[in-house]
Every structure is written in C-alpha cells, then in structure tokens.
Amino acid sequence: MPSKVMHRKLNIVCEPTPLAASGRLSELLGVELFIKRDDLAGPTLGGNKARQLEYYFGAALSEGADTILITGAVQSNFARLAVAVARAQGMHPIVQLEDRVPGKSDLYRESGNVFLSRLMDAEIMTYPLGEDEAGADGALQERADALKVEGRRPYVIHLSEGHPPLGALGYVDAAKETLDQKDDFDVFVVASGSGSTHAGLLAGLRGAGSGARVIGSCVRRSAAQQGPRVFRTMKLLARLYPGAASVADADIRVWDGALTPGYGQLGPPGIDAIKTMAIYEGLMLDPVYTAKSFAAVLALVESGEITRGSRVCYVHTGGLAALFAYEDVIASCS
Ligand SMILES: Cc1ncc(COP(=O)(O)O)c(C=O)c1O
C-alpha cells in the first residue's frame, strides 16, 4: 500500500516536468534513454532543489516566517533558488556562501548563481570553511537568533545531517510523477550530494511499487561515505514518509567514478559527459552535479552494469547557471 506524503507544500514546480526520449544518445549507448527534465523545474533556471524547496517553504509559511536563511557552496543552486522563491513570497533571503572549492577564479566567485542571487538582491554572508556543515549551520543559526531579537521571523534551511529531510519529500513526489509518465524503467541515474534527492527518489519508487534500480553518482563524498549518508537520510525520511522504512541498505547504490578531483571540480569523465550531452542532444549539463551523474550513465553502460537495451531514466537535476562560472575551466579542456 503506497504511503502518502502529508506535509504542507508550496507549489513552485510546473508539474509534471517533461520526460524526453533521447533518440541520439539511445542509439549511441544502445539503451532506451529518457531524460527527466528537472532542469526545467522551478524559477531562475530551475533544478532539483525547486522540488525540495516546495516543502521547506511550506514549513516556513506554516511558521509565519518572513526571512529565509540558507547555506551552500559559492555556486549553490539551492541558495539561488531559495532566493528566487523567497522573493516571490515577499520574504527576505539570506544566503551564506561557503568556501568549498579550492583555487577558484573571480569568474567562479561572481558569475553564475552568485550573479543571479545578487541580481535578486539577496543578503550575502560568507563562511570561510567548506567541510564544516555543523559550523555553517551554526553561523546561520546565530544570524537567525539575532534577527529574532529584532522581531523578525527567520526560517533556517539546514545543511547538516540530523534535521528532518523535508526536501527528500519533493523527490518522493517526483518518483510518482515519473512513473505516471512511464512505469517500466529498469534504472534511474541521479546526482547524489546531500543525498536528499537520491533518498527521496528511491523511497518514492519503492513506495509506489517500482523495483527500478537507482544509481546515485557521488559529487561530494566517496561511495564509502555517501552510501551510509543516503541510508541515514532514508531512516529520517521514514519519519515523514513511511514508504521509506522498507528501503534496505543493500538497495542504495552509489558510484564515485567521476568524483575526482573533488566537489565542484571537473575531471575527464565530467568534461566528456558535458560535451557528449551538448553534442548529441543540444542539452547543457552543469559542472558540479549533472556532469558527474551523466558520466555515471556513460561509464556504467560501458562497464555493462547498465545492460544494453535497458530502459534508463537519467534525472537531469539542473544547475545550468553554474556552467557560466566554469567557462574558463571548460574552455581550457577543449
Ligand atoms: C543541480 C544539482 N543537482 C543535484 C544536486 C544534488 O542534490 P542532493 O543535495 O539532494 O543530493 C544538487 C544539489 O545542490 C544540485 O544543485
């Protein structure tokens, strides 16, 4: 019996996002490839985080919030989308940008998502570390506490583990939406960062009775770290969506073959994925997330883990804005 999601949600995404058959890549790879166009989900260049924000903003509105605080990498799509939704709701957006990627140029620091957040007049804070989720959340909380003293009503979207993974509920919805479009996929491939998209998608598929495999491509942590992280998120998700309770550890497949050299940095598989998608489909991937998730499709077809003739759903999670912040890196690899 599929379990229902019962949390307040603000409609942000124009649902359903298209599920596009990819003729040329299917021919190239020898699989039946479909692209779930979540890059088209939501405002200001869209992306998967729009689905997640539906639930965070639902909670924020229930609490009467007038200010939204969020933390992320300098080129965070989540932050940029949160700013856009906050603006549309008449809330004050505060974003904290963490120094997560070493040695980046001025282009990285000013273009892409940062440019868009500034254009929407977000209040921007910075955090000097990149691998300190609890510290980054702590700094946001301090700012939120100061706002409360001024009589404001802040809502913090947390980054660190242990908080209810409201965002994953957006991908429980996406799983059902995709199955309504086509219900016989063998495998889904998606980027796995915080793990909320991965956990929500897998739980939503199982909750709806689909046994399709879900492969998460690691963008920030090794497979050895990311698998347990997704499992912990799954356990927390089960408190919000009971369908997640039945997902076994062994059902969580992560692949980290495109992770090197690290978060926010491109290696040869990522560059190749960006070029292949651009040349075969005229579609853009982003350098931080979807370059690595589509690299997983290419590598796993090549290795035979995704067998010829499989029905594959590649979840395009967006991130287009960041492509412009990496123009120099991509150009230097041409
Ligand atoms: C474009 C894009 N794809 C994928 C992800 C990963 O999603 P999650 O953090 O839910 O694992 C992100 C995260 O910011 C993203 O911006």
PDB file of N, CA and C and ligand atoms in Angstrom, residues 39 46-49 52 75-81 100 113 159 167-168 171 190-199 217 219 221 226 229-230 263 286 288-290 293 315-320, ligand 1:
ATOM      1  N   ASP A  39      15.723  19.940 -14.842  1.00  0.00           N
ATOM      2  CA  ASP A  39      16.409  21.224 -15.053  1.00  0.00           C
ATOM      3  C   ASP A  39      15.375  22.304 -15.394  1.00  0.00           C
ATOM      4  N   GLY A  46      15.784  26.908 -12.853  1.00  0.00           N
ATOM      5  CA  GLY A  46      15.276  25.641 -12.339  1.00  0.00           C
ATOM      6  C   GLY A  46      16.266  24.722 -11.641  1.00  0.00           C
ATOM      7  N   GLY A  47      15.867  23.446 -11.550  1.00  0.00           N
ATOM      8  CA  GLY A  47      16.729  22.441 -10.933  1.00  0.00           C
ATOM      9  C   GLY A  47      15.996  21.652  -9.859  1.00  0.00           C
ATOM     10  N   ASN A  48      16.629  20.543  -9.446  1.00  0.00           N
ATOM     11  CA  ASN A  48      16.003  19.637  -8.476  1.00  0.00           C
ATOM     12  C   ASN A  48      15.643  20.312  -7.173  1.00  0.00           C
ATOM     13  N   LYS A  49      16.412  21.326  -6.797  1.00  0.00           N
ATOM     14  CA  LYS A  49      16.184  21.928  -5.487  1.00  0.00           C
ATOM     15  C   LYS A  49      14.845  22.649  -5.417  1.00  0.00           C
ATOM     16  N   GLN A  52      12.565  20.357  -3.728  1.00  0.00           N
ATOM     17  CA  GLN A  52      12.859  20.276  -2.290  1.00  0.00           C
ATOM     18  C   GLN A  52      12.324  21.517  -1.567  1.00  0.00           C
ATOM     19  N   GLN A  75      28.757  28.493  -5.624  1.00  0.00           N
ATOM     20  CA  GLN A  75      27.879  28.310  -6.790  1.00  0.00           C
ATOM     21  C   GLN A  75      26.665  27.440  -6.442  1.00  0.00           C
ATOM     22  N   SER A  76      26.095  27.633  -5.270  1.00  0.00           N
ATOM     23  CA  SER A  76      24.953  26.812  -4.854  1.00  0.00           C
ATOM     24  C   SER A  76      23.693  27.132  -5.669  1.00  0.00           C
ATOM     25  N   ASN A  77      23.147  26.084  -6.281  1.00  0.00           N
ATOM     26  CA  ASN A  77      21.857  26.228  -6.971  1.00  0.00           C
ATOM     27  C   ASN A  77      20.718  26.325  -5.966  1.00  0.00           C
ATOM     28  N   PHE A  78      20.886  25.607  -4.861  1.00  0.00           N
ATOM     29  CA  PHE A  78      19.870  25.584  -3.797  1.00  0.00           C
ATOM     30  C   PHE A  78      19.667  27.017  -3.271  1.00  0.00           C
ATOM     31  N   ALA A  79      20.798  27.695  -3.005  1.00  0.00           N
ATOM     32  CA  ALA A  79      20.723  29.058  -2.480  1.00  0.00           C
ATOM     33  C   ALA A  79      20.053  29.982  -3.499  1.00  0.00           C
ATOM     34  N   ARG A  80      20.488  29.888  -4.750  1.00  0.00           N
ATOM     35  CA  ARG A  80      19.905  30.767  -5.793  1.00  0.00           C
ATOM     36  C   ARG A  80      18.390  30.554  -5.923  1.00  0.00           C
ATOM     37  N   LEU A  81      17.976  29.281  -5.891  1.00  0.00           N
ATOM     38  CA  LEU A  81      16.537  29.009  -5.999  1.00  0.00           C
ATOM     39  C   LEU A  81      15.784  29.481  -4.755  1.00  0.00           C
ATOM     40  N   ARG A 100      34.049  26.245  -0.501  1.00  0.00           N
ATOM     41  CA  ARG A 100      34.135  24.780  -0.583  1.00  0.00           C
ATOM     42  C   ARG A 100      35.106  24.289  -1.659  1.00  0.00           C
ATOM     43  N   ASN A 113      25.452  31.467 -10.427  1.00  0.00           N
ATOM     44  CA  ASN A 113      24.456  31.565  -9.348  1.00  0.00           C
ATOM     45  C   ASN A 113      24.666  32.789  -8.459  1.00  0.00           C
ATOM     46  N   LEU A 159      21.765  22.481   6.481  1.00  0.00           N
ATOM     47  CA  LEU A 159      22.620  21.691   5.597  1.00  0.00           C
ATOM     48  C   LEU A 159      23.053  20.396   6.280  1.00  0.00           C
ATOM     49  N   GLY A 167      13.225  18.113   2.142  1.00  0.00           N
ATOM     50  CA  GLY A 167      13.474  18.207   0.701  1.00  0.00           C
ATOM     51  C   GLY A 167      13.312  16.875  -0.010  1.00  0.00           C
ATOM     52  N   ALA A 168      13.620  15.790   0.694  1.00  0.00           N
ATOM     53  CA  ALA A 168      13.508  14.469   0.060  1.00  0.00           C
ATOM     54  C   ALA A 168      12.060  14.172  -0.335  1.00  0.00           C
ATOM     55  N   TYR A 171      11.227  14.580  -3.870  1.00  0.00           N
ATOM     56  CA  TYR A 171      11.588  13.505  -4.811  1.00  0.00           C
ATOM     57  C   TYR A 171      10.752  12.245  -4.625  1.00  0.00           C
ATOM     58  N   VAL A 190      21.001   9.451 -10.981  1.00  0.00           N
ATOM     59  CA  VAL A 190      20.824  10.801 -10.438  1.00  0.00           C
ATOM     60  C   VAL A 190      22.072  11.208  -9.655  1.00  0.00           C
ATOM     61  N   ALA A 191      22.297  12.520  -9.561  1.00  0.00           N
ATOM     62  CA  ALA A 191      23.417  13.019  -8.743  1.00  0.00           C
ATOM     63  C   ALA A 191      23.091  12.837  -7.267  1.00  0.00           C
ATOM     64  N   SER A 192      24.110  12.512  -6.470  1.00  0.00           N
ATOM     65  CA  SER A 192      23.911  12.303  -5.034  1.00  0.00           C
ATOM     66  C   SER A 192      24.863  13.218  -4.262  1.00  0.00           C
ATOM     67  N   GLY A 193      24.310  14.318  -3.730  1.00  0.00           N
ATOM     68  CA  GLY A 193      25.127  15.296  -2.995  1.00  0.00           C
ATOM     69  C   GLY A 193      24.793  15.230  -1.516  1.00  0.00           C
ATOM     70  N   SER A 194      23.795  16.012  -1.083  1.00  0.00           N
ATOM     71  CA  SER A 194      23.324  15.851   0.303  1.00  0.00           C
ATOM     72  C   SER A 194      22.701  14.474   0.446  1.00  0.00           C
ATOM     73  N   GLY A 195      22.195  13.937  -0.668  1.00  0.00           N
ATOM     74  CA  GLY A 195      21.552  12.616  -0.661  1.00  0.00           C
ATOM     75  C   GLY A 195      20.038  12.691  -0.588  1.00  0.00           C
ATOM     76  N   SER A 196      19.484  13.885  -0.457  1.00  0.00           N
ATOM     77  CA  SER A 196      18.026  14.011  -0.310  1.00  0.00           C
ATOM     78  C   SER A 196      17.286  13.612  -1.579  1.00  0.00           C
ATOM     79  N   THR A 197      17.836  14.014  -2.729  1.00  0.00           N
ATOM     80  CA  THR A 197      17.184  13.676  -3.994  1.00  0.00           C
ATOM     81  C   THR A 197      17.226  12.159  -4.192  1.00  0.00           C
ATOM     82  N   HIS A 198      18.385  11.591  -3.973  1.00  0.00           N
ATOM     83  CA  HIS A 198      18.605  10.160  -4.121  1.00  0.00           C
ATOM     84  C   HIS A 198      17.659   9.373  -3.190  1.00  0.00           C
ATOM     85  N   ALA A 199      17.657   9.738  -1.909  1.00  0.00           N
ATOM     86  CA  ALA A 199      16.828   9.017  -0.930  1.00  0.00           C
ATOM     87  C   ALA A 199      15.348   9.156  -1.261  1.00  0.00           C
ATOM     88  N   SER A 217      25.182   9.101  -8.351  1.00  0.00           N
ATOM     89  CA  SER A 217      26.571   9.427  -8.685  1.00  0.00           C
ATOM     90  C   SER A 217      27.100  10.439  -7.671  1.00  0.00           C
ATOM     91  N   VAL A 219      28.939  13.283  -5.862  1.00  0.00           N
ATOM     92  CA  VAL A 219      29.502  14.559  -6.314  1.00  0.00           C
ATOM     93  C   VAL A 219      30.365  15.207  -5.242  1.00  0.00           C
ATOM     94  N   ARG A 221      31.277  13.208  -1.880  1.00  0.00           N
ATOM     95  CA  ARG A 221      31.941  12.253  -0.985  1.00  0.00           C
ATOM     96  C   ARG A 221      32.157  10.937  -1.715  1.00  0.00           C
ATOM     97  N   GLN A 226      29.204   8.094   1.056  1.00  0.00           N
ATOM     98  CA  GLN A 226      27.896   8.544   0.579  1.00  0.00           C
ATOM     99  C   GLN A 226      26.796   7.496   0.797  1.00  0.00           C
ATOM    100  N   ARG A 229      25.473   7.738   4.174  1.00  0.00           N
ATOM    101  CA  ARG A 229      24.772   9.021   4.351  1.00  0.00           C
ATOM    102  C   ARG A 229      23.351   8.940   3.780  1.00  0.00           C
ATOM    103  N   VAL A 230      23.244   8.338   2.603  1.00  0.00           N
ATOM    104  CA  VAL A 230      21.914   8.212   1.995  1.00  0.00           C
ATOM    105  C   VAL A 230      21.035   7.308   2.879  1.00  0.00           C
ATOM    106  N   TYR A 263      34.686  17.803  -4.975  1.00  0.00           N
ATOM    107  CA  TYR A 263      33.465  18.593  -5.123  1.00  0.00           C
ATOM    108  C   TYR A 263      33.736  19.879  -5.922  1.00  0.00           C
ATOM    109  N   ASP A 286      25.613  20.713 -15.983  1.00  0.00           N
ATOM    110  CA  ASP A 286      26.377  21.654 -15.160  1.00  0.00           C
ATOM    111  C   ASP A 286      27.657  20.977 -14.690  1.00  0.00           C
ATOM    112  N   VAL A 288      29.111  20.761 -11.714  1.00  0.00           N
ATOM    113  CA  VAL A 288      29.252  20.277 -10.335  1.00  0.00           C
ATOM    114  C   VAL A 288      28.461  18.986 -10.095  1.00  0.00           C
ATOM    115  N   TYR A 289      27.298  18.886 -10.690  1.00  0.00           N
ATOM    116  CA  TYR A 289      26.392  17.758 -10.371  1.00  0.00           C
ATOM    117  C   TYR A 289      26.095  16.888 -11.596  1.00  0.00           C
ATOM    118  N   THR A 290      25.491  17.496 -12.608  1.00  0.00           N
ATOM    119  CA  THR A 290      24.989  16.654 -13.701  1.00  0.00           C
ATOM    120  C   THR A 290      26.119  16.155 -14.611  1.00  0.00           C
ATOM    121  N   SER A 293      26.752  13.012 -12.875  1.00  0.00           N
ATOM    122  CA  SER A 293      25.699  11.980 -12.943  1.00  0.00           C
ATOM    123  C   SER A 293      25.576  11.424 -14.358  1.00  0.00           C
ATOM    124  N   VAL A 315      18.017  11.467 -14.589  1.00  0.00           N
ATOM    125  CA  VAL A 315      17.352  12.619 -13.963  1.00  0.00           C
ATOM    126  C   VAL A 315      18.272  13.832 -14.099  1.00  0.00           C
ATOM    127  N   HIS A 316      17.866  14.740 -14.965  1.00  0.00           N
ATOM    128  CA  HIS A 316      18.648  15.971 -15.160  1.00  0.00           C
ATOM    129  C   HIS A 316      18.234  16.952 -14.071  1.00  0.00           C
ATOM    130  N   THR A 317      19.128  17.156 -13.122  1.00  0.00           N
ATOM    131  CA  THR A 317      18.762  17.942 -11.941  1.00  0.00           C
ATOM    132  C   THR A 317      19.098  19.426 -12.069  1.00  0.00           C
ATOM    133  N   GLY A 318      19.526  19.854 -13.263  1.00  0.00           N
ATOM    134  CA  GLY A 318      19.694  21.298 -13.487  1.00  0.00           C
ATOM    135  C   GLY A 318      21.093  21.804 -13.205  1.00  0.00           C
ATOM    136  N   GLY A 319      21.175  23.044 -12.728  1.00  0.00           N
ATOM    137  CA  GLY A 319      22.462  23.636 -12.397  1.00  0.00           C
ATOM    138  C   GLY A 319      23.066  24.472 -13.505  1.00  0.00           C
ATOM    139  N   LEU A 320      22.254  24.779 -14.512  1.00  0.00           N
ATOM    140  CA  LEU A 320      22.772  25.481 -15.696  1.00  0.00           C
ATOM    141  C   LEU A 320      23.568  26.748 -15.349  1.00  0.00           C
TER     142      LEU A 320
HETATM  143  C1  LIG B   1      21.960  20.734  -9.971  1.00  0.00           C
HETATM  144  C2  LIG B   1      22.003  19.839  -8.771  1.00  0.00           C
HETATM  145  N1  LIG B   1      21.916  18.519  -8.963  1.00  0.00           N
HETATM  146  C3  LIG B   1      21.986  17.656  -7.915  1.00  0.00           C
HETATM  147  C4  LIG B   1      22.160  18.106  -6.627  1.00  0.00           C
HETATM  148  C5  LIG B   1      22.264  17.095  -5.519  1.00  0.00           C
HETATM  149  O1  LIG B   1      21.064  17.016  -4.802  1.00  0.00           O
HETATM  150  P1  LIG B   1      21.065  16.483  -3.330  1.00  0.00           P
HETATM  151  O2  LIG B   1      21.776  17.506  -2.483  1.00  0.00           O
HETATM  152  O3  LIG B   1      19.618  16.377  -2.967  1.00  0.00           O
HETATM  153  O4  LIG B   1      21.778  15.198  -3.298  1.00  0.00           O
HETATM  154  C6  LIG B   1      22.254  19.481  -6.383  1.00  0.00           C
HETATM  155  C7  LIG B   1      22.495  19.978  -5.034  1.00  0.00           C
HETATM  156  O5  LIG B   1      22.662  21.137  -4.783  1.00  0.00           O
HETATM  157  C8  LIG B   1      22.152  20.378  -7.481  1.00  0.00           C
HETATM  158  O6  LIG B   1      22.226  21.705  -7.299  1.00  0.00           O
END
